Amino acid sequence: MAFVVSSGELATTGAGVLPAYAPNVLRAAPWEYETIWRTQPQVRTVISFLARNIAQLGIHVFERLSDTDRQRLTDHPLAQLLADPLPKMTTYRFIERLVADYALYDNWYGIKLKLDGRLRILPTPPTLIRPWGGNWIQPEKFETAGGRRFELDEVVHIHGYSPTDLTYGESPIESLRELILESSEAAKQRSAMWRGGARMTGVLVRPADAPEWGTKERARFREMWRTFSQGGGAEGGTPILEDGMDYKAVGFNPEQAEYIEARKLTREEVAAAFHIPPPLVGILDHATYSNIQEQHKILYQDTLGPWLTMLQQEFAAQILADMPGDNSAVYVEFNIAEKMRGSFEEQAAAASTATGGPWMTRNEQRARFNLPAIEGGDELITPLNVTEGGLASPRDTAPEPETVPKAQARQVALKAGQPSQDDDEALRAEFSAALKQVTDDEVARLVESEPDGVDAVRAWWDSGRAERLSRFVKVLEDYMVRFGLAGAQRVLDEFNPSEDGWAAEVMEPWLAVAALHHAQLHDGAGETAAEAAVEDVPEESGVGAALLAAGAVWAAAALARSETAATEAVSFGGHDAAEASGVGFKVWRTTSADPRSQHLVMNGEKVPLGGTFSNGLRWPGDGTGDADQTANCRCILEYEMEE
């Protein structure tokens, strides 16, 4: 492997001589791309977005020990290089410059240095280095702006696609040149307009039958109009149009020119060139809170995923391959796992399903809350139904799919304006019956397991939590989507019959997350009731009877849970449709079915659409509020346009 040997004088590499150095003949001058990056905010926004999001991930070096095992290498030369690419240069700055250069030029260069016995990489701007000689397959050397030439193995060159050869990448900025030029010219026109004091541009029309003016009258009117029009009339005064004269404006109208839309279009086109969804770079016309989770997944899967794979393979091919020792099992990987993980609840449910039972000890969980370890807390509790029942996984206790109660297919029963009270009550009754049926099935399974105490109840609950939550979510999500669509339809019928800017698929992910939250709360209510029932069981009744009594409490809780979830779904659906329809205000209306005192006081309270009411809620049943404000709530929202 060849290095550029230097004892710390980085300038001896020859880079940094000519700031306007053009690489190959017939290629676009790269300093033009530099100028575009400096002067065009849309280009800078998109490229900075890519560079910053990839740089903040971090990159690790691993050795594959087997198909199922690997270990991280922190003392490997490649790990040391990536952790300290140059004196006083962090990994973040190194990756940020690499991605930004590649995005702007479709080329990145790094000169290999050996400083104080260690391999370092000097990132070199593409304006200061180029492939030299050779042919369309491979250059002979690399040449810097100072005239110094390096061997191929002394330079790391990462480049994209070119239709003409294999030695150089063609910048995506080329395909945007005309669009960027148009945007630049529009900016110049606006600047010229404001420099001119935003003067009115137009003509004065004088009727043909107006009396003839003499020289003195013409001079007087001309002087009056000049005094008024200079500075766009900003200095005050009122012009007097004599003899039926009329002023007709000509030229560009700023509103008709749609400057804001033009800027959005430019950013959208630049984002599309780099395969970035518009909401990720600040174009939020059709983005809502409900689809933020999906956008997060898109970012690290479809947008940044190809970049990460490309960089990992280039590091292995151009740097790792030249390092001493056997590196056949060594590879690099960006630390994307932290960004792709779900919430702790989602991770816990998935891990329990994958491993067949609890996967954390009590002391491990206590450590997450900064609590001290306890004696005996390092043992993993194994559910009784796994060790004694001979079952390999909690999924083995799941019922056959055909035995699980299914809600009716999704439909918008409440449509065409304000629905009748009977329709609303019928759907709510159907919802509570479906949730109660699933709850009763879980009670039957619990009684059948014959737990002999609180610990046994807890073990049973933990072992089947993932499957139980899945059954609850199936019912809750189905009905919450139906209620959400009904709430949205009410608002759309009144304010936006054509449904412009609104889409059900944008709303549904939020309702799915809300359904999971309600399922977790309902599951917790059942666990609490069962533990309390078996804590002090009378001898004459037995555990089974106590659990059945707890089941009755849990079934009653299912009614309250369905009421709360239905109200939240209706409220959110209407709120989402109101946001898409440009509605300005929302009004809290307390119904006769919700007599709680604070809600009665709030009746008629009006706030902006994006605000919160005096009880801290965004809408009736808002899941961020306390149970005393949301449980069994039957209040509704009304909407008003801008005042």
XYZ file of C-alpha atoms in Angstrom:
643
model
C 0.000 0.000 0.000
C 1.301 3.456 -0.875
C 1.086 6.479 1.395
C 1.940 10.133 1.115
C 4.473 10.415 3.908
C 4.233 13.634 5.903
C 5.344 14.594 9.390
C 2.431 16.928 9.895
C 2.807 19.436 7.053
C -0.420 18.730 5.196
C 0.351 21.412 2.605
C 3.111 19.220 1.186
C 0.446 17.134 -0.569
C 0.161 19.855 -3.198
C -3.528 20.518 -2.619
C -4.861 23.978 -2.006
C -3.113 25.949 -4.736
C -5.712 27.025 -7.296
C -9.266 27.665 -6.065
C -10.571 27.704 -9.659
C -8.973 24.522 -10.910
C -10.912 22.771 -13.699
C -10.554 18.982 -13.851
C -11.073 17.331 -17.224
C -11.780 18.932 -20.564
C -15.436 18.806 -21.713
C -16.652 18.468 -18.132
C -18.576 21.170 -16.295
C -16.300 23.347 -14.191
C -16.769 22.107 -10.598
C -16.344 25.558 -9.068
C -19.708 26.364 -10.666
C -21.217 23.732 -8.374
C -19.471 25.405 -5.451
C -21.067 28.723 -6.417
C -24.475 27.072 -6.713
C -24.089 25.557 -3.239
C -23.095 28.939 -1.787
C -25.873 30.950 -3.430
C -28.861 28.610 -3.871
C -30.625 27.913 -0.544
C -32.647 24.988 -1.907
C -29.517 23.090 -2.985
C -27.772 23.832 0.283
C -30.800 22.735 2.319
C -31.076 19.347 0.608
C -27.347 18.552 0.586
C -26.926 19.643 4.207
C -29.888 17.444 5.146
C -28.186 14.386 3.643
C -24.748 15.163 5.075
C -25.929 15.910 8.608
C -28.250 12.916 8.908
C -25.623 10.443 7.715
C -22.794 12.015 9.729
C -24.691 11.813 13.008
C -25.194 8.030 12.719
C -21.623 7.046 13.502
C -19.836 4.100 11.879
C -18.492 0.942 13.549
C -16.093 -1.838 12.547
C -17.048 -5.482 13.160
C -15.575 -8.936 12.674
C -17.944 -11.731 11.699
C -17.264 -14.775 13.887
C -20.063 -16.949 12.485
C -23.401 -16.632 10.766
C -25.010 -15.707 14.083
C -22.227 -13.952 15.956
C -19.966 -10.952 15.514
C -17.814 -8.698 17.661
C -17.116 -4.997 17.424
C -13.481 -4.028 16.827
C -12.387 -0.807 18.491
C -8.625 -1.273 18.145
C -8.586 -2.248 14.462
C -6.627 0.187 12.235
C -9.785 0.999 10.247
C -11.726 1.762 13.445
C -8.899 4.042 14.581
C -8.819 5.755 11.188
C -12.560 6.433 11.177
C -12.455 7.656 14.783
C -9.535 10.008 14.071
C -9.248 10.637 10.296
C -7.056 13.730 10.780
C -5.723 15.621 13.794
C -8.582 17.713 15.242
C -11.096 16.327 12.723
C -13.994 14.362 14.191
C -15.767 11.430 12.573
C -18.840 13.623 12.168
C -16.966 16.290 10.195
C -15.213 13.664 8.080
C -18.452 11.917 7.052
C -20.292 15.224 6.642
C -17.696 16.496 4.140
C -17.588 13.150 2.336
C -21.370 13.060 1.818
C -21.630 16.758 0.923
C -18.833 16.522 -1.671
C -20.326 13.384 -3.189
C -23.830 14.890 -3.293
C -22.603 18.128 -4.890
C -19.959 16.807 -7.312
C -20.789 13.074 -7.508
C -17.096 12.641 -6.609
C -15.110 12.487 -3.378
C -11.329 12.318 -2.992
C -9.214 11.470 0.023
C -5.419 11.450 -0.057
C -3.857 8.718 2.102
C -1.311 10.101 4.543
C 0.956 8.472 7.071
C 1.306 10.843 9.991
C 3.358 9.736 13.000
C 3.186 6.112 11.877
C -0.612 6.043 11.442
C -2.775 6.036 8.355
C -4.874 9.181 7.942
C -7.174 10.399 5.161
C -7.046 14.003 3.927
C -10.427 14.935 2.344
C -9.592 16.921 -0.800
C -12.137 19.177 -2.528
C -12.930 17.920 -6.044
C -12.007 21.381 -7.358
C -8.377 20.666 -6.397
C -7.791 17.170 -7.782
C -8.684 15.145 -10.889
C -8.086 11.786 -12.569
C -5.167 12.133 -15.005
C -4.301 10.105 -18.092
C -5.234 6.489 -18.565
C -8.379 5.504 -20.422
C -12.131 5.253 -19.939
C -11.702 2.275 -17.591
C -9.052 3.592 -15.207
C -6.917 6.747 -14.914
C -3.145 6.546 -14.827
C -2.721 8.822 -11.809
C -4.421 11.594 -9.872
C -3.223 15.177 -10.304
C -3.718 18.081 -7.875
C -4.119 21.755 -8.669
C -0.487 22.275 -7.705
C 0.693 19.841 -10.368
C 1.597 16.997 -8.018
C 0.615 13.502 -9.139
C -0.353 10.564 -6.952
C -0.498 6.874 -7.681
C -3.914 5.219 -7.753
C -3.403 3.470 -4.408
C -2.466 6.767 -2.741
C -5.941 8.241 -3.255
C -9.434 7.121 -2.244
C -11.844 8.109 -5.035
C -15.567 7.507 -4.521
C -17.652 8.492 -7.507
C -21.075 7.962 -9.020
C -22.322 7.115 -12.478
C -21.238 8.639 -15.773
C -22.620 7.506 -19.132
C -19.229 8.047 -20.810
C -16.625 6.307 -18.620
C -15.852 4.485 -15.369
C -13.505 7.050 -13.835
C -15.693 9.968 -12.837
C -19.205 10.835 -11.644
C -21.554 13.358 -13.202
C -23.056 15.801 -10.687
C -26.861 15.764 -10.251
C -26.616 19.560 -10.182
C -26.212 19.433 -13.981
C -29.759 18.141 -14.368
C -30.978 20.987 -12.155
C -29.009 23.738 -13.883
C -31.908 25.208 -15.892
C -34.285 25.071 -12.931
C -31.751 26.734 -10.646
C -31.020 29.378 -13.284
C -34.739 30.136 -13.554
C -34.975 30.464 -9.775
C -31.913 32.722 -9.731
C -33.330 34.983 -12.425
C -36.613 35.235 -10.509
C -34.662 36.270 -7.401
C -32.848 38.951 -9.408
C -36.158 40.260 -10.737
C -37.556 40.539 -7.205
C -34.405 42.279 -6.033
C -34.602 44.763 -8.888
C -38.233 45.446 -8.103
C -37.465 46.268 -4.451
C -34.402 48.321 -5.357
C -36.693 50.382 -7.530
C -38.801 51.157 -4.498
C -41.573 48.841 -5.724
C -42.672 51.638 -8.045
C -46.037 51.311 -9.668
C -45.749 50.352 -13.321
C -48.634 51.290 -15.573
C -50.151 53.766 -18.037
C -52.560 56.673 -17.653
C -55.516 56.609 -20.033
C -57.222 59.919 -20.856
C -60.621 59.863 -22.583
C -60.637 60.876 -26.243
C -63.300 63.511 -25.603
C -61.346 65.192 -22.770
C -60.528 68.892 -23.280
C -57.199 69.723 -24.878
C -54.273 70.460 -22.522
C -51.842 73.239 -23.094
C -48.127 73.192 -22.350
C -48.642 74.602 -18.865
C -51.311 72.001 -17.916
C -49.159 69.117 -19.178
C -46.140 70.337 -17.213
C -48.218 70.790 -14.046
C -49.729 67.290 -14.231
C -46.397 65.673 -15.100
C -44.743 67.275 -12.071
C -47.590 66.232 -9.765
C -47.489 62.614 -10.976
C -43.683 62.429 -10.761
C -43.770 63.641 -7.159
C -46.340 61.005 -6.229
C -44.964 58.025 -8.134
C -41.316 58.260 -7.079
C -40.773 55.808 -4.249
C -44.005 54.007 -5.069
C -46.064 56.718 -3.453
C -44.428 55.832 -0.113
C -43.884 59.467 0.805
C -47.611 60.143 0.940
C -49.930 62.342 -1.041
C -52.956 61.644 -3.183
C -52.841 61.983 -6.973
C -55.711 63.766 -8.714
C -56.743 62.163 -12.009
C -58.436 64.877 -14.047
C -60.954 64.769 -16.892
C -61.981 61.132 -16.304
C -58.420 59.737 -16.534
C -57.854 56.101 -15.567
C -54.713 54.270 -14.379
C -54.056 50.777 -15.814
C -51.332 48.726 -14.161
C -48.968 46.719 -16.374
C -46.075 44.388 -15.641
C -45.662 41.588 -13.082
C -48.078 41.186 -10.221
C -46.213 39.633 -7.219
C -49.272 37.594 -6.243
C -49.854 36.335 -9.784
C -46.137 35.529 -10.131
C -46.574 33.015 -7.251
C -43.104 33.512 -5.821
C -43.732 31.298 -2.798
C -45.008 28.432 -4.957
C -42.021 28.856 -7.275
C -39.634 28.500 -4.335
C -41.461 25.385 -3.151
C -41.274 23.920 -6.647
C -37.523 24.487 -6.797
C -36.984 22.779 -3.461
C -39.233 19.880 -4.476
C -37.277 19.350 -7.707
C -33.923 19.479 -5.901
C -35.215 17.052 -3.255
C -36.477 14.713 -5.990
C -33.038 14.722 -7.649
C -31.610 13.342 -4.403
C -34.602 11.006 -3.781
C -35.768 12.808 -0.623
C -39.512 13.021 0.206
C -40.536 16.721 0.332
C -41.826 16.687 3.966
C -38.333 15.753 5.179
C -36.888 19.039 3.890
C -39.604 21.320 5.209
C -42.339 21.119 2.541
C -45.227 20.324 4.864
C -48.238 20.958 2.623
C -49.566 17.413 3.042
C -47.697 16.324 6.176
C -49.444 15.784 9.503
C -48.427 14.414 12.868
C -50.166 11.169 12.004
C -47.651 10.105 9.342
C -44.436 11.174 11.092
C -43.538 7.584 12.043
C -43.727 6.437 8.427
C -41.582 9.364 7.298
C -38.968 8.397 9.883
C -38.829 4.872 8.469
C -38.613 6.169 4.896
C -35.663 8.384 5.832
C -33.445 5.570 7.073
C -34.680 2.875 4.690
C -35.346 4.316 1.247
C -33.625 7.725 1.377
C -30.396 7.118 3.303
C -30.232 3.318 2.960
C -28.571 3.291 -0.499
C -26.063 5.928 0.637
C -25.055 3.892 3.682
C -24.636 0.686 1.687
C -22.511 2.481 -0.918
C -20.202 4.054 1.677
C -19.800 0.816 3.637
C -18.745 -1.059 0.506
C -16.406 1.724 -0.677
C -14.602 1.809 2.689
C -14.139 -1.959 2.518
C -12.928 -1.922 -1.113
C -10.640 1.121 -1.057
C -9.319 1.316 2.505
C -9.820 -1.980 4.326
C -8.429 -4.037 1.435
C -5.029 -2.344 1.758
C -4.653 -2.768 5.525
C -2.332 -5.422 6.980
C -3.558 -8.759 8.289
C -6.484 -10.983 7.367
C -9.506 -8.717 6.990
C -11.751 -11.115 5.085
C -14.252 -11.222 7.975
C -14.004 -7.518 8.847
C -16.620 -5.035 7.690
C -17.936 -1.575 8.531
C -21.511 -0.648 9.331
C -23.299 2.608 10.098
C -25.058 2.579 13.458
C -28.576 2.751 12.059
C -30.063 0.358 14.630
C -30.648 3.094 17.215
C -32.634 5.135 14.703
C -34.768 2.237 13.452
C -35.817 0.900 16.834
C -39.421 1.352 17.831
C -40.654 2.534 21.211
C -39.634 0.568 24.285
C -43.097 -1.010 24.451
C -42.840 -2.208 20.827
C -39.325 -3.562 21.389
C -40.382 -5.357 24.566
C -43.374 -7.032 22.909
C -41.295 -8.164 19.929
C -38.482 -9.462 22.134
C -40.906 -11.408 24.327
C -42.457 -13.055 21.279
C -39.076 -13.865 19.736
C -37.608 -15.405 22.897
C -40.721 -17.131 24.262
C -40.964 -15.263 27.541
C -39.516 -12.402 29.644
C -36.100 -11.290 28.400
C -34.912 -8.892 31.108
C -34.101 -9.534 34.766
C -35.532 -7.372 37.514
C -32.146 -5.770 38.181
C -31.695 -4.913 34.508
C -35.048 -3.154 34.546
C -34.246 -1.390 37.834
C -31.015 -0.119 36.309
C -33.002 1.579 33.526
C -34.672 3.663 36.268
C -31.372 4.282 38.123
C -32.458 2.085 41.030
C -30.024 -0.140 42.998
C -29.910 -3.893 42.426
C -31.783 -6.214 44.797
C -30.873 -9.682 46.012
C -32.136 -12.376 43.675
C -32.914 -9.849 40.969
C -30.421 -11.291 38.463
C -32.503 -14.409 37.777
C -34.708 -14.436 34.695
C -38.288 -15.297 35.637
C -39.669 -18.001 33.353
C -43.470 -18.281 32.981
C -44.999 -21.369 34.534
C -46.991 -22.215 31.436
C -43.730 -22.526 29.494
C -41.681 -24.663 31.890
C -44.498 -26.902 33.165
C -46.798 -26.901 30.173
C -44.081 -27.948 27.739
C -44.747 -24.981 25.469
C -41.982 -23.476 23.400
C -43.458 -19.991 23.000
C -46.315 -17.864 24.302
C -47.737 -18.054 20.783
C -48.539 -21.733 21.440
C -51.369 -20.593 23.718
C -52.928 -18.381 21.067
C -56.349 -19.501 19.815
C -57.032 -20.436 16.252
C -57.671 -17.359 14.068
C -61.241 -18.381 13.311
C -62.098 -18.340 17.046
C -61.143 -14.687 17.515
C -64.157 -12.341 17.303
C -63.964 -10.206 14.182
C -65.481 -6.769 13.859
C -67.447 -6.019 10.744
C -65.613 -4.700 7.714
C -64.659 -1.036 7.896
C -67.367 1.246 6.683
C -68.384 4.831 7.226
C -71.824 4.435 8.731
C -71.941 8.060 9.851
C -71.909 10.116 6.667
C -73.742 12.805 4.746
C -73.719 15.666 7.205
C -74.463 15.387 10.901
C -75.428 11.743 11.585
C -78.365 10.744 13.666
C -77.996 9.929 17.362
C -79.263 6.391 16.687
C -76.467 5.685 14.178
C -73.820 6.884 16.604
C -75.220 4.883 19.514
C -75.536 1.736 17.398
C -71.883 1.836 16.337
C -70.739 2.545 19.894
C -72.763 -0.429 21.166
C -71.252 -2.660 18.489
C -67.764 -1.459 19.469
C -68.229 -2.144 23.198
C -69.704 -5.602 22.522
C -66.740 -6.602 20.348
C -64.184 -5.416 22.927
C -66.111 -7.098 25.753
C -66.170 -10.396 23.845
C -62.384 -10.445 23.484
C -62.055 -9.460 27.157
C -64.325 -12.328 28.240
C -62.222 -14.774 26.202
C -59.081 -13.623 28.020
C -60.807 -14.050 31.385
C -61.746 -17.633 30.414
C -58.119 -18.409 29.528
C -56.935 -16.951 32.834
C -59.397 -18.980 34.878
C -58.440 -22.133 32.954
C -54.756 -21.654 33.821
C -55.683 -21.917 37.573
C -53.028 -19.516 38.962
C -52.318 -20.090 42.653
C -51.351 -16.563 43.667
C -50.347 -13.068 42.643
C -46.971 -14.204 41.250
C -48.651 -16.829 39.100
C -51.133 -14.249 37.770
C -48.269 -11.928 36.882
C -46.379 -14.742 35.165
C -49.465 -15.678 33.128
C -50.015 -12.075 32.175
C -46.419 -11.509 31.079
C -46.222 -14.716 29.052
C -49.142 -13.875 26.773
C -49.037 -10.089 26.704
C -47.937 -9.719 23.078
C -50.672 -11.997 21.724
C -53.325 -10.489 23.983
C -52.411 -6.961 22.906
C -52.617 -8.075 19.290
C -56.195 -9.273 19.785
C -57.214 -6.074 21.547
C -55.553 -3.899 18.907
C -57.377 -5.723 16.104
C -60.758 -4.715 17.535
C -59.751 -1.243 18.704
C -58.030 -0.254 15.464
C -60.889 -1.450 13.274
C -63.532 0.551 15.121
C -61.345 3.592 15.754
C -60.675 3.880 12.024
C -64.412 3.656 11.350
C -65.148 6.366 13.912
C -62.239 8.466 12.630
C -63.519 8.308 9.065
C -67.001 9.227 10.268
C -65.666 12.247 12.168
C -63.657 13.356 9.158
C -66.632 12.961 6.821
C -68.765 15.266 8.939
C -66.233 18.074 8.587
C -65.552 17.397 4.909
C -69.261 17.481 4.049
C -69.527 20.939 5.590
C -66.228 22.612 4.670
C -64.540 20.582 1.936
C -66.933 18.366 -0.083
C -64.291 17.727 -2.757
C -61.884 16.452 -0.054
C -58.995 18.527 -1.464
C -55.776 18.033 0.513
C -57.217 15.233 2.676
C -56.502 11.508 2.454
C -57.657 8.718 4.758
C -54.319 6.889 4.492
C -52.616 9.851 6.157
C -54.951 9.640 9.160
C -55.015 5.877 9.699
C -51.420 5.364 10.996
C -52.111 7.785 13.855
C -55.293 5.912 14.753
C -53.349 2.628 14.714
C -50.891 4.012 17.275
C -53.774 5.328 19.394
C -55.413 1.885 19.259
C -52.212 0.293 20.601
C -52.163 2.822 23.451
C -55.769 1.988 24.405
C -54.997 -1.739 24.179
C -52.102 -1.338 26.611
C -54.257 0.611 29.065
C -57.053 -1.959 28.864
C -54.603 -4.824 29.339
C -53.152 -3.111 32.393
C -56.614 -2.644 33.892
C -57.272 -6.379 33.616
C -53.944 -7.272 35.238
C -54.606 -4.928 38.158
C -58.092 -6.356 38.717
C -56.837 -9.973 38.611
C -53.970 -9.337 41.032
C -56.298 -7.620 43.489
C -58.793 -10.515 43.245
C -56.301 -13.292 44.116
C -54.424 -11.325 46.767
C -56.889 -12.250 49.529
C -59.246 -15.018 48.365
C -61.904 -16.337 50.814
C -61.591 -20.093 51.328
C -65.254 -20.727 50.594
C -65.142 -19.103 47.135
C -61.790 -20.197 45.682
C -59.467 -18.584 43.131
C -61.707 -19.342 40.166
C -64.646 -17.413 41.563
C -62.378 -14.507 42.508
C -61.009 -14.331 38.955
C -64.512 -14.410 37.496
C -65.426 -11.457 39.704
C -62.306 -9.641 38.477
C -63.365 -10.520 34.936
C -66.699 -8.782 35.469
C -64.808 -5.644 36.536
C -62.599 -5.916 33.464
C -65.616 -6.369 31.179
C -67.144 -3.191 32.613
C -63.843 -1.437 31.913
C -64.158 -2.571 28.276
C -67.330 -0.476 27.966
C -65.569 2.620 29.305
C -62.533 1.964 27.108
C -64.634 1.681 23.937
C -66.496 4.905 24.785
C -63.233 6.796 25.338
C -61.571 5.383 22.213
C -64.609 6.142 20.043
C -64.723 9.783 21.189
C -61.002 10.219 20.614
C -61.234 8.719 17.117
C -64.207 10.860 16.077
C -62.518 13.988 17.437
C -59.188 13.270 15.784
C -60.787 12.396 12.436
C -62.709 15.658 12.389
C -59.642 17.628 13.498
C -57.492 16.077 10.759
C -60.097 16.905 8.101
C -60.460 20.455 9.464
C -56.695 20.963 9.246
C -56.650 19.797 5.632
C -59.660 21.996 4.814
C -58.170 25.269 6.075
C -60.540 25.642 9.038
C -59.395 28.308 11.490
C -61.131 27.642 14.822
C -62.633 24.837 16.903
C -65.389 25.062 19.527
C -65.892 22.638 22.434
C -69.499 21.468 22.778
C -70.570 19.569 25.890
C -73.358 17.050 25.308
C -75.989 15.862 27.770
C -74.200 12.485 27.894
C -71.156 14.114 29.568
C -72.323 16.019 32.648
C -68.907 16.438 34.373
C -68.629 19.938 35.802
C -65.474 21.117 34.062
C -66.784 20.120 30.635
C -70.067 21.918 31.352
C -68.081 25.079 32.098
C -66.122 24.657 28.852
C -69.221 24.467 26.667
C -68.778 26.961 23.810
C -65.064 27.557 24.459
C -63.368 28.603 21.186
C -59.645 28.337 20.353
C -57.525 28.351 17.149
C -57.403 25.003 15.370
C -53.825 24.293 16.443
C -54.383 25.342 20.085
C -55.500 23.556 23.246
C -58.562 24.117 25.403
C -58.522 25.270 29.035
C -58.356 21.646 30.256
C -55.146 21.074 28.261
C -56.770 18.841 25.621
C -56.655 19.282 21.851
C -60.005 17.551 21.386
C -62.471 15.439 23.427
C -60.891 12.136 24.415
C -57.348 13.395 23.661
C -55.023 10.545 24.662
C -52.470 12.984 26.114
C -54.903 14.013 28.862
C -55.657 12.487 32.247
C -58.350 9.844 32.700
C -60.595 12.222 34.652
C -60.813 14.392 31.514
C -61.101 11.678 28.853
C -62.771 8.563 30.301
C -66.331 8.131 28.977
C -66.172 11.594 27.423
C -68.995 12.255 24.915
C -68.228 15.892 24.073
C -67.856 16.987 20.431
C -66.087 19.677 18.406
C -67.593 22.222 16.061
C -65.493 24.155 13.564
C -65.465 27.662 12.130
C -63.530 29.203 9.269
C -61.115 32.136 9.735
C -62.703 35.264 11.153
